[in-house]
mmCIF file of C-alpha atoms in Angstrom:
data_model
loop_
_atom_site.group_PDB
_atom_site.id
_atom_site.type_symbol
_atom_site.label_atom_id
_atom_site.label_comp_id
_atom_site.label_asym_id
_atom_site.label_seq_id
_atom_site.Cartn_x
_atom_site.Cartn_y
_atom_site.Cartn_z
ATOM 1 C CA UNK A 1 -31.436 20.558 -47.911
ATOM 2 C CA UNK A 2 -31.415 22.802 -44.949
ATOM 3 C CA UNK A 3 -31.134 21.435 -41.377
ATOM 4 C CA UNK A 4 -31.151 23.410 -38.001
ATOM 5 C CA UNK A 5 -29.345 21.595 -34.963
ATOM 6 C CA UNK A 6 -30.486 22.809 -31.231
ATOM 7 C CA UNK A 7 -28.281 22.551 -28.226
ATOM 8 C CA UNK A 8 -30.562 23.634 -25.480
ATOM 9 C CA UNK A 9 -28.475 24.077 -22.098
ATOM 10 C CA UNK A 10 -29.517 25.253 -18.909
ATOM 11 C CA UNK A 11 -29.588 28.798 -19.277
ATOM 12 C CA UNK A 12 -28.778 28.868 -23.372
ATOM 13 C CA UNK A 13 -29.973 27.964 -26.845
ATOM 14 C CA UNK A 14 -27.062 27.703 -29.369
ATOM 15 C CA UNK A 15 -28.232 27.090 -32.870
ATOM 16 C CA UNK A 16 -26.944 26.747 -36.261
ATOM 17 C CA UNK A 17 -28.663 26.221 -39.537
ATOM 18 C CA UNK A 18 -26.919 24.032 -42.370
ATOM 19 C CA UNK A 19 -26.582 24.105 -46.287
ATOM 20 C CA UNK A 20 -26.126 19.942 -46.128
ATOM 21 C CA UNK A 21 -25.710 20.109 -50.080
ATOM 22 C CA UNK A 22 -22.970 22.684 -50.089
ATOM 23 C CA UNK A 23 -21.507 21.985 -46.419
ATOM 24 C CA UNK A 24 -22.088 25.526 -45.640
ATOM 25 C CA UNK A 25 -23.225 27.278 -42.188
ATOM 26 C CA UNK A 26 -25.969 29.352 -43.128
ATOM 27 C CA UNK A 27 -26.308 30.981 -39.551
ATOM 28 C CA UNK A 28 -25.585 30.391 -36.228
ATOM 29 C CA UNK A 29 -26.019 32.129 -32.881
ATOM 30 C CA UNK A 30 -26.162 31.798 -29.158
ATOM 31 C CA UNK A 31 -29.527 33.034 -26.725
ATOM 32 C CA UNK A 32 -27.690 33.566 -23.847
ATOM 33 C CA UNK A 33 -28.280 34.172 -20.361
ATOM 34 C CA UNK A 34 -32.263 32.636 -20.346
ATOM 35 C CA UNK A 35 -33.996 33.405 -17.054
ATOM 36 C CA UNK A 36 -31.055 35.176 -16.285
ATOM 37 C CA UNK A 37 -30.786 39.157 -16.163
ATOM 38 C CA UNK A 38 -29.199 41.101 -19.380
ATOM 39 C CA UNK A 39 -30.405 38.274 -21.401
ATOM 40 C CA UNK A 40 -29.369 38.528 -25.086
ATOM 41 C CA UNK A 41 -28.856 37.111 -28.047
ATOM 42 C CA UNK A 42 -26.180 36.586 -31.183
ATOM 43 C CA UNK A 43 -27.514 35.742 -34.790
ATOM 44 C CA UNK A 44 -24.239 35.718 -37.043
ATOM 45 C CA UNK A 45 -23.048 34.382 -40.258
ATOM 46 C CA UNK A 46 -20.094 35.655 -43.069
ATOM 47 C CA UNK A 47 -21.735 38.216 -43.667
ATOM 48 C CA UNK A 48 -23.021 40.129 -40.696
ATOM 49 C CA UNK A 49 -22.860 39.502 -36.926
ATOM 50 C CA UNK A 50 -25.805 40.976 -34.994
ATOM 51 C CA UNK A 51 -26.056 41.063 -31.143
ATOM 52 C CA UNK A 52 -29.300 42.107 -29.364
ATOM 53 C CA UNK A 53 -30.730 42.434 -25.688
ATOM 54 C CA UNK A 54 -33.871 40.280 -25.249
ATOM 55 C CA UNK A 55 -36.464 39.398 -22.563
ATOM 56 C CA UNK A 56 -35.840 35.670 -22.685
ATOM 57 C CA UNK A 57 -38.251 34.206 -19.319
ATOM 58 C CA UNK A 58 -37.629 30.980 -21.032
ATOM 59 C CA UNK A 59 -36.211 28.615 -23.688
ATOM 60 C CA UNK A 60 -39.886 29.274 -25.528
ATOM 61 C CA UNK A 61 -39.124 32.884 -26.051
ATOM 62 C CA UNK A 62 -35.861 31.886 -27.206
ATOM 63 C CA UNK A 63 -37.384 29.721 -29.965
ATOM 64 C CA UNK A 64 -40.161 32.173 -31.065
ATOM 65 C CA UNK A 65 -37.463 34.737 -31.438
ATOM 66 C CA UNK A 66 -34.565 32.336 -33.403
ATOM 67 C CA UNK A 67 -37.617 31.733 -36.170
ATOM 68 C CA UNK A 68 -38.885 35.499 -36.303
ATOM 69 C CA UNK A 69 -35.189 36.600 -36.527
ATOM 70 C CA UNK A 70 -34.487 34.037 -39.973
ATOM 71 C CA UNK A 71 -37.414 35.295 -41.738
ATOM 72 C CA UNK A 72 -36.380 38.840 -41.010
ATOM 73 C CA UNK A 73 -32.566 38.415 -41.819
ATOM 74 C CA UNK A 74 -33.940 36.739 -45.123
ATOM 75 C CA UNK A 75 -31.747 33.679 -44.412
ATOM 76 C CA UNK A 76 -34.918 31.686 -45.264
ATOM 77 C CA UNK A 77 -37.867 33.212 -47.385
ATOM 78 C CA UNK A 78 -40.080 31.031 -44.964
ATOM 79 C CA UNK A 79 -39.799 28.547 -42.437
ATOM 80 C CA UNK A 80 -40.975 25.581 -44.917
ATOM 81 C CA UNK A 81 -36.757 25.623 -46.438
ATOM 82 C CA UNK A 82 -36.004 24.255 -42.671
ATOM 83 C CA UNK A 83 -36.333 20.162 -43.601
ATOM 84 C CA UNK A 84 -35.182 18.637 -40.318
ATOM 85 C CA UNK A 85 -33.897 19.982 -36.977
ATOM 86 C CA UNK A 86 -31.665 17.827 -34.512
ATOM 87 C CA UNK A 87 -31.803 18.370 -30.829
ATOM 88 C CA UNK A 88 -29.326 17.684 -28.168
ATOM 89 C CA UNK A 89 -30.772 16.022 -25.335
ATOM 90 C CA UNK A 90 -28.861 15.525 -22.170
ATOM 91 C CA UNK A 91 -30.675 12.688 -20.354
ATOM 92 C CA UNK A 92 -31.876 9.328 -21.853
ATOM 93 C CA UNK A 93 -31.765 7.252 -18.977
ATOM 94 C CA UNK A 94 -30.873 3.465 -19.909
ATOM 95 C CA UNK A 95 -33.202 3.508 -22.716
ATOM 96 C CA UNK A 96 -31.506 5.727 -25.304
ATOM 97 C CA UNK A 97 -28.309 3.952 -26.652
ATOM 98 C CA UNK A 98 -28.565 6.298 -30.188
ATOM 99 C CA UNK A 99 -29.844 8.870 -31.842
ATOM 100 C CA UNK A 100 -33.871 8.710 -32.423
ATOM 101 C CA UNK A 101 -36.718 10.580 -34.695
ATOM 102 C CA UNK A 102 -38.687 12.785 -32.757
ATOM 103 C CA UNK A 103 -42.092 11.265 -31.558
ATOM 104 C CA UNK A 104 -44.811 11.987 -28.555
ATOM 105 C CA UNK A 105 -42.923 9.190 -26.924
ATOM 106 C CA UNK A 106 -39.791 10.366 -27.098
ATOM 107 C CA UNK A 107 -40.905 13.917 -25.845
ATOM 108 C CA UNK A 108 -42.818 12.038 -22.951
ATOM 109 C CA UNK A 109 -39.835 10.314 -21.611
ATOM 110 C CA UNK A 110 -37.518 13.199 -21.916
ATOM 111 C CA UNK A 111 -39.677 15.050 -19.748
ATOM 112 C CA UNK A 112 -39.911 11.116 -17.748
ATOM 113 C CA UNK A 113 -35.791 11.962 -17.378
ATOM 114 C CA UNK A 114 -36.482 14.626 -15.734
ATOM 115 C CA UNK A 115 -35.516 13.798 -12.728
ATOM 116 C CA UNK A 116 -32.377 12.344 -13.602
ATOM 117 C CA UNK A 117 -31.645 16.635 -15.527
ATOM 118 C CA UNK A 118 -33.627 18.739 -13.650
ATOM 119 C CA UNK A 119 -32.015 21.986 -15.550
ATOM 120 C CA UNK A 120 -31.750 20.596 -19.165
ATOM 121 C CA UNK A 121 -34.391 17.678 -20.019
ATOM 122 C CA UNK A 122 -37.487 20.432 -19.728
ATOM 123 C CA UNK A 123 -35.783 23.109 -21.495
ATOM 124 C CA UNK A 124 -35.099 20.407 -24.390
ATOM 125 C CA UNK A 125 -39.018 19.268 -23.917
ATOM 126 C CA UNK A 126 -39.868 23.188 -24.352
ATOM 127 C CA UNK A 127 -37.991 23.662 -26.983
ATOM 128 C CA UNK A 128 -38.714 20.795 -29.127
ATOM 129 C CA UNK A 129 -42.803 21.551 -28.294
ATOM 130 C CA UNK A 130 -42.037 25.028 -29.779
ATOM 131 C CA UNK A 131 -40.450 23.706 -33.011
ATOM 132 C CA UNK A 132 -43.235 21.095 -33.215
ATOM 133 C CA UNK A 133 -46.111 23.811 -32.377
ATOM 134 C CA UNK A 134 -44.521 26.523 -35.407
ATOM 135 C CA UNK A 135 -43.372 23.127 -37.626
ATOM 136 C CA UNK A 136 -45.430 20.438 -37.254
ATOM 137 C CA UNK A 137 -44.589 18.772 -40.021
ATOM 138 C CA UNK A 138 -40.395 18.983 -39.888
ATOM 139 C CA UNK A 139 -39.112 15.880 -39.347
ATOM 140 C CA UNK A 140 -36.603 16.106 -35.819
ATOM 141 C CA UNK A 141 -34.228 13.745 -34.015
ATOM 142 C CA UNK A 142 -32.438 13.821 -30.787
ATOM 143 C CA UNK A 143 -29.342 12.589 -29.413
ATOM 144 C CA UNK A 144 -28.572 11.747 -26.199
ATOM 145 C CA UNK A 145 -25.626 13.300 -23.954
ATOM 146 C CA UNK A 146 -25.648 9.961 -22.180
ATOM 147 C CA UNK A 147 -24.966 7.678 -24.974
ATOM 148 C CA UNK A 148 -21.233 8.121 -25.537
ATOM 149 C CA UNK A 149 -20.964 7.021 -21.419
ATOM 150 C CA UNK A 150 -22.508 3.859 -22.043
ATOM 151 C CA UNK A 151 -18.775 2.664 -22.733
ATOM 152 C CA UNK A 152 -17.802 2.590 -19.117
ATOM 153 C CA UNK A 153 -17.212 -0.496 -17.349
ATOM 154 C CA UNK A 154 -19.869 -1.816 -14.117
ATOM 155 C CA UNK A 155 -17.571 -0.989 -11.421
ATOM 156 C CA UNK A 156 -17.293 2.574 -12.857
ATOM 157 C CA UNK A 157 -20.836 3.555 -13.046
ATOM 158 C CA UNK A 158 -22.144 1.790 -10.186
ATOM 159 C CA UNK A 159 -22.605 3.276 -6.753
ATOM 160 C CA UNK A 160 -21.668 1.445 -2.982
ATOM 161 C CA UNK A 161 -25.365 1.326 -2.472
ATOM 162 C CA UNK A 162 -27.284 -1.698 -2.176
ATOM 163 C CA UNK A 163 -27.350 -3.404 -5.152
ATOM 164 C CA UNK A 164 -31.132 -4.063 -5.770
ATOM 165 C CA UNK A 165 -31.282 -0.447 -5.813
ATOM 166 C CA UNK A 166 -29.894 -0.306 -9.618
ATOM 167 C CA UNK A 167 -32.130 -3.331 -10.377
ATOM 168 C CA UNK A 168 -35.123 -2.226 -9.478
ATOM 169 C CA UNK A 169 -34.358 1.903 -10.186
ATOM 170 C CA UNK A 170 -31.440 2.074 -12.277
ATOM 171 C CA UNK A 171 -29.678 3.805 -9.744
ATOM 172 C CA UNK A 172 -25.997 4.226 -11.527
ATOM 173 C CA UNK A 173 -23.661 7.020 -12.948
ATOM 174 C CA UNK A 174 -25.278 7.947 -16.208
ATOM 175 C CA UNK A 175 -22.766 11.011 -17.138
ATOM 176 C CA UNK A 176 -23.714 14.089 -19.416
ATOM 177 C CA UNK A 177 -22.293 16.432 -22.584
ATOM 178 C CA UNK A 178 -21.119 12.916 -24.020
ATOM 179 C CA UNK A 179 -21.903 15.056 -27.317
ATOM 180 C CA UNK A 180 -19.690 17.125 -26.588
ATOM 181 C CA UNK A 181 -17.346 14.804 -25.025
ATOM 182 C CA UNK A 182 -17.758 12.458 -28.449
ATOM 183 C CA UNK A 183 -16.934 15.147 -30.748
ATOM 184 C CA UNK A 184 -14.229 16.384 -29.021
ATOM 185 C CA UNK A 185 -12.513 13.142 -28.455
ATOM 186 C CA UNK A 186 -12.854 12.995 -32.264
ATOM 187 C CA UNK A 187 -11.187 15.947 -33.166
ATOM 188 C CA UNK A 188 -8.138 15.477 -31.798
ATOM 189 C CA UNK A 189 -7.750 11.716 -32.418
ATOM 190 C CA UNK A 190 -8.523 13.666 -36.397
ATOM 191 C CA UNK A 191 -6.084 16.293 -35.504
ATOM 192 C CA UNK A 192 -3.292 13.681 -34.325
ATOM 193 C CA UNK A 193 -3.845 10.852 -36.982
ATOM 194 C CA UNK A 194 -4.437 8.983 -33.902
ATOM 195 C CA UNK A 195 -6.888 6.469 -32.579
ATOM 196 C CA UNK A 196 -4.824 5.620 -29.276
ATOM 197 C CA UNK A 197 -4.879 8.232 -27.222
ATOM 198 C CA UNK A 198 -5.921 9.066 -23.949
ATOM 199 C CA UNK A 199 -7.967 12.383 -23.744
ATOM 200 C CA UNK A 200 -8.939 14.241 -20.861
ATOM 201 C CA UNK A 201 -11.919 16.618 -22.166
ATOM 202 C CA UNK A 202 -13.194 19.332 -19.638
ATOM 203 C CA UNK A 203 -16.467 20.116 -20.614
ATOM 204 C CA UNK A 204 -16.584 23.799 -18.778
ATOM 205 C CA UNK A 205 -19.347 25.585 -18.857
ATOM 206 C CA UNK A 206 -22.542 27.020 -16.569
ATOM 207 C CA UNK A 207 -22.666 23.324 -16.491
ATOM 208 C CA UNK A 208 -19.335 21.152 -16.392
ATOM 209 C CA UNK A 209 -18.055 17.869 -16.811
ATOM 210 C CA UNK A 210 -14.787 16.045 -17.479
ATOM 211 C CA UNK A 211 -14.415 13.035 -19.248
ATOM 212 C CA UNK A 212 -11.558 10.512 -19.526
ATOM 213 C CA UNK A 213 -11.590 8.964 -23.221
ATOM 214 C CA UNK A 214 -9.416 5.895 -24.000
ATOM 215 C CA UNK A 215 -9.021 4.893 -27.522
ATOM 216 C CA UNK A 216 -12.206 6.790 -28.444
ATOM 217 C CA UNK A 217 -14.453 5.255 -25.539
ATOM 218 C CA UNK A 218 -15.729 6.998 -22.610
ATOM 219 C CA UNK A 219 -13.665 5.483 -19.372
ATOM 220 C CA UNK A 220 -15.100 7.547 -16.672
ATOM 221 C CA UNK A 221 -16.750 10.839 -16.238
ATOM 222 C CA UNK A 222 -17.188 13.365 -13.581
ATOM 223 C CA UNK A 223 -21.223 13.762 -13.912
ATOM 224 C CA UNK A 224 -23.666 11.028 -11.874
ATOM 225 C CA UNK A 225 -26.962 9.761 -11.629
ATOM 226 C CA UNK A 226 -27.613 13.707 -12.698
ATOM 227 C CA UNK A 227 -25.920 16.771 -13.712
ATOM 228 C CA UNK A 228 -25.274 17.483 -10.556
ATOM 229 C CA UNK A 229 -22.350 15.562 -9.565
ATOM 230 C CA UNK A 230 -18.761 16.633 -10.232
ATOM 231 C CA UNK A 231 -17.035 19.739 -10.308
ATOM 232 C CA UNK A 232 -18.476 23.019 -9.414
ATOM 233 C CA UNK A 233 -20.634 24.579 -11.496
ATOM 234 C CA UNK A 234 -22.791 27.843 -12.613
ATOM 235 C CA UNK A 235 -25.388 26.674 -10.043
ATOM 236 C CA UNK A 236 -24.659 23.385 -9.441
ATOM 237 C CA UNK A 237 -22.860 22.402 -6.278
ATOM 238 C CA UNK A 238 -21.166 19.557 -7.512
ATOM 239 C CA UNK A 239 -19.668 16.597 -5.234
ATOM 240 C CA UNK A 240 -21.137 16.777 -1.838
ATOM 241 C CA UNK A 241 -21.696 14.959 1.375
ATOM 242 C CA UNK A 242 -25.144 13.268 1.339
ATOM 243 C CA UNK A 243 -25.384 13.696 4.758
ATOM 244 C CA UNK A 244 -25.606 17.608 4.113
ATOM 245 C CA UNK A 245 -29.231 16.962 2.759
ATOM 246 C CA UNK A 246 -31.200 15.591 5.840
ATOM 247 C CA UNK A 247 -29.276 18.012 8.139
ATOM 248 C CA UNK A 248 -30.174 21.267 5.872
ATOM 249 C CA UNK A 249 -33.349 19.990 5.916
ATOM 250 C CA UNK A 250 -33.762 20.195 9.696
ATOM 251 C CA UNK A 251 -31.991 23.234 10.120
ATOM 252 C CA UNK A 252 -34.187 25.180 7.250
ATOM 253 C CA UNK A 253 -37.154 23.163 7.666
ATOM 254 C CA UNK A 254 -36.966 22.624 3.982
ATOM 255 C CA UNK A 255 -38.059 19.303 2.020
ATOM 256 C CA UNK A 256 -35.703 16.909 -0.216
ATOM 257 C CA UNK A 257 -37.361 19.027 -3.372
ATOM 258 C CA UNK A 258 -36.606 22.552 -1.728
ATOM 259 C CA UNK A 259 -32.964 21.273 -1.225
ATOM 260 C CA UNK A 260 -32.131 19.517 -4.528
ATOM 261 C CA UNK A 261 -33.815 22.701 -5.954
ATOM 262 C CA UNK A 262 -30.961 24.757 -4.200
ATOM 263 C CA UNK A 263 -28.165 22.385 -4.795
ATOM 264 C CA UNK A 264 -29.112 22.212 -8.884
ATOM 265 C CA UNK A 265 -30.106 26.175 -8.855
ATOM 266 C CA UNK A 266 -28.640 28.524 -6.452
ATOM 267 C CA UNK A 267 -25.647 26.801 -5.814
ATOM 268 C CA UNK A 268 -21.914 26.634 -6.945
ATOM 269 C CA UNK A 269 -20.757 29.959 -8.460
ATOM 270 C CA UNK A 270 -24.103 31.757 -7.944
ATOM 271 C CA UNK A 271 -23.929 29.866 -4.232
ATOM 272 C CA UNK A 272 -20.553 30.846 -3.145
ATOM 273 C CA UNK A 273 -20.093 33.975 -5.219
ATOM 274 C CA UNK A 274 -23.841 35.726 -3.927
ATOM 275 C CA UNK A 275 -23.256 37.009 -7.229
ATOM 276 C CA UNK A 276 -23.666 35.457 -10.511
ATOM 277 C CA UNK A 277 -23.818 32.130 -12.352
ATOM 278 C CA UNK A 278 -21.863 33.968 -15.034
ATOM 279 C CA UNK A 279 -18.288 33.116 -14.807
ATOM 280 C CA UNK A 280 -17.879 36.056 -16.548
ATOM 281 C CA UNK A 281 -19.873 37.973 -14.469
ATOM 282 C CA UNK A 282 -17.581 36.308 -11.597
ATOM 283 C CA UNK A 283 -13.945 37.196 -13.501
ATOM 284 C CA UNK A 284 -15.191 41.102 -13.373
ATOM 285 C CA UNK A 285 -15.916 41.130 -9.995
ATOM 286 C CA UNK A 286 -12.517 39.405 -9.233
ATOM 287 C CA UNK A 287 -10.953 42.446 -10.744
ATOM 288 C CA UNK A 288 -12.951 44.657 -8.692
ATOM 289 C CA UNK A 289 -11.838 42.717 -5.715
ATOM 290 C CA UNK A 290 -14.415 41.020 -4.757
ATOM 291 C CA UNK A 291 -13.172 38.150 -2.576
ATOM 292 C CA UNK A 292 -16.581 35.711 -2.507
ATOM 293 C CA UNK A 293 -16.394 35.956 -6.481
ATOM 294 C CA UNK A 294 -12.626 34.779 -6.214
ATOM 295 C CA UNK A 295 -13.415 32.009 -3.717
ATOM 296 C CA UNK A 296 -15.696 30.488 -6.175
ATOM 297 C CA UNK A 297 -13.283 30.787 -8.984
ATOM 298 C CA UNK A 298 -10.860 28.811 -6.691
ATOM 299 C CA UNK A 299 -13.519 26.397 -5.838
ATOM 300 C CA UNK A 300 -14.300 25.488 -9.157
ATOM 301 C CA UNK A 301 -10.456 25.280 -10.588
ATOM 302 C CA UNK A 302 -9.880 23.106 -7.496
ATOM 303 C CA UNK A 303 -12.651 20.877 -8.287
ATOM 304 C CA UNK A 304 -11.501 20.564 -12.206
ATOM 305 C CA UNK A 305 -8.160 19.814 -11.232
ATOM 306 C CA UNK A 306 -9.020 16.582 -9.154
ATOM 307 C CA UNK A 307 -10.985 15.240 -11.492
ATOM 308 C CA UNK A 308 -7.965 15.677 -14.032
ATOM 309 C CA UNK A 309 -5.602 14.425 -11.822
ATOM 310 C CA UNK A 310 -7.765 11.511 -10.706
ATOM 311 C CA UNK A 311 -8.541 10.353 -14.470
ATOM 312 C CA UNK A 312 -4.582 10.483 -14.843
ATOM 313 C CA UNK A 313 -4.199 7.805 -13.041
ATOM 314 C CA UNK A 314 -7.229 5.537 -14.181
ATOM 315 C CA UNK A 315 -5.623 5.714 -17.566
ATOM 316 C CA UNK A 316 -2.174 5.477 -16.753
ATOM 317 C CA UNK A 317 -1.150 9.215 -18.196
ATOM 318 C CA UNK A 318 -2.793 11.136 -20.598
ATOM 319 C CA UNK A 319 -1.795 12.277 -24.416
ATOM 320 C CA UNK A 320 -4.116 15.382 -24.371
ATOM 321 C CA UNK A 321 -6.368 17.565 -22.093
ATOM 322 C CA UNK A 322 -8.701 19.483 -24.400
ATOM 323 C CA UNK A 323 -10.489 21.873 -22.879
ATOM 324 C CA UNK A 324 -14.259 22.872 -24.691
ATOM 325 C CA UNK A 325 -17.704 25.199 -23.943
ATOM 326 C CA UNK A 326 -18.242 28.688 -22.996
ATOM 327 C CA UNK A 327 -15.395 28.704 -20.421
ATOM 328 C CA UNK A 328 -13.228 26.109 -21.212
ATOM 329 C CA UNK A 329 -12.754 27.866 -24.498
ATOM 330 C CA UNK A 330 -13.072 31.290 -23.531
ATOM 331 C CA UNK A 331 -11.772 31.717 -19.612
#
């Protein structure tokens, strides 16, 4: 049996295609850098490692590429061997508690989450349409990034607004990457021989998130109500005043869309930087000298080290801080 799992971020596709009868990775690779100049992608397995410039406009092209590409690479003589693909899906409101089969439902409120992961929840609906359109009849799942966080207590998710607004609109901290943050959590409780630890995982990436993990449950977590909340990110702005919004607004003569569109897309390291998203776009230019690219840098470590410091405490110390994703295991 040969299943494909799909991590579709904001501005990446990671992939990797399993052997489940022999536990072996087929394939795997990363599209990188979607919407993005220089995109590219990495197809790789024990045998070869290939790495390619692409036009990828979006997570589509990505997808219509990934399938060519396994054909080609005769990894698969044709795309019937593929008997299931799992998706990772950042946002399932309050609704999705576990993992679920694939349905029109399920794609129709992903795309309903929207709002809640602006940058993620229509890349995953794209990607899983292209799947569906190419293999209609492969069975696929998704699980949801906001699962793990359903561990956290009331007074951790709730906000100080009025009260009736979470009744009537769910209006609460939902958190994000709890896949990742799950996994993880996992490993080094594996690692350790330990289920009593307390875990800090920092989740860094062009999206970031940190996570404090008690005895293998979710405690608190940096993202909100959205991705957008937290440290600073690729484009993200992470934690800001409110008040900025209505005041921008004025100033630009810009609309609440306009402005969350800035604040989710051409903000953080791309905001402060007027340079990239691409941390390591932003690490070059900091050895160039470039002063805006090492503000942002500063901005972000700053932002990742309160949140550490501030789960600390909730938990009363910490065993490990495990650090995970493109920059967290790479910067």
């Amino acid at each position: 049996m040969k299943i494909m799992s799909i991590n579709a971020g904001s501005s990446s596709l990671k992939f990797s295609l399993f052997n489940m009868d022999t536990n072996e990775v087929l394939v795997s690779g990363l599209f990188e850098r979607i919407g993005i100049e220089g995109s590219c992608y990495t197809i790789k397995n024990s045998e070869f490692k290939i790495k390619q410039e692409a036009t990828l406009n979006n997570h589509a092209d990505a997808v219509r590429i990934l399938l060519d590409k396994l054909i080609e690479l005769k990894i698969i003589n044709s795309l019937e061997e593929i008997d299931g693909i799992g998706h990772r899906i950042v946002h399932g409101g309050d609704k999705y508690t576990d993992s679920v089969v694939v349905s029109d439902q399920v794609i129709e409120d992903i795309i309903r989450f929207s709002d809640y992961a602006p940058l993620h929840n229509p890349a995953h609906a794209v990607c899983i349409k292209a799947f569906k359109e190419v293999l209609p009849n492969t069975p696929m799942t998704v699980v949801f990034d906001t699962a793990f966080h359903q561990t956290m207590s009331k007074d951790r998710y709730l906000y100080a607004t009025p009260y009736e607004w979470y009744e009537k609109y769910q209006v609460r901290k939902y958190g994000a990457h709890g896949t990742s943050h799950r996994y993880v959590s996992k490993k080094v409780s594996e690692e350790l021989g330990r289920d009593d630890l307390k875990i800090i995982v920092c989740h860094l990436g062009n999206g970031s998130s940190i996570t404090a993990v008690k005895d293998g449950k979710c405690v608190d977590t940096s993202m909100g109500f959205t991705p957008l909340a937290g440290v600073v990110m690729g484009t993200r702005s992470g934690d800001i005043d409110v008040s900025l919004v209505p005041y921008v607004m004025e100033k630009e003569g810009k609309s609440v869309g306009e402005i969350l569109e800035i604040l989710n897309k051409k903000s953080g390291f791309l905001g402060i930087s007027q340079l990239s998203s691409d941390s390591r776009d932003i690490e070059d230019a900091i050895k160039e000298g470039n002063e805006q690219a090492a503000l942002a840098q500063k901005m972000f470590v700053n932002s990742v080290v309160k949140y550490i410091a501030q789960y600390y405490v909730e938990m009363g110390g910490c065993d490990v801080l495990a650090f995970t994703a493109g920059i967290g295991e790479n910067s």
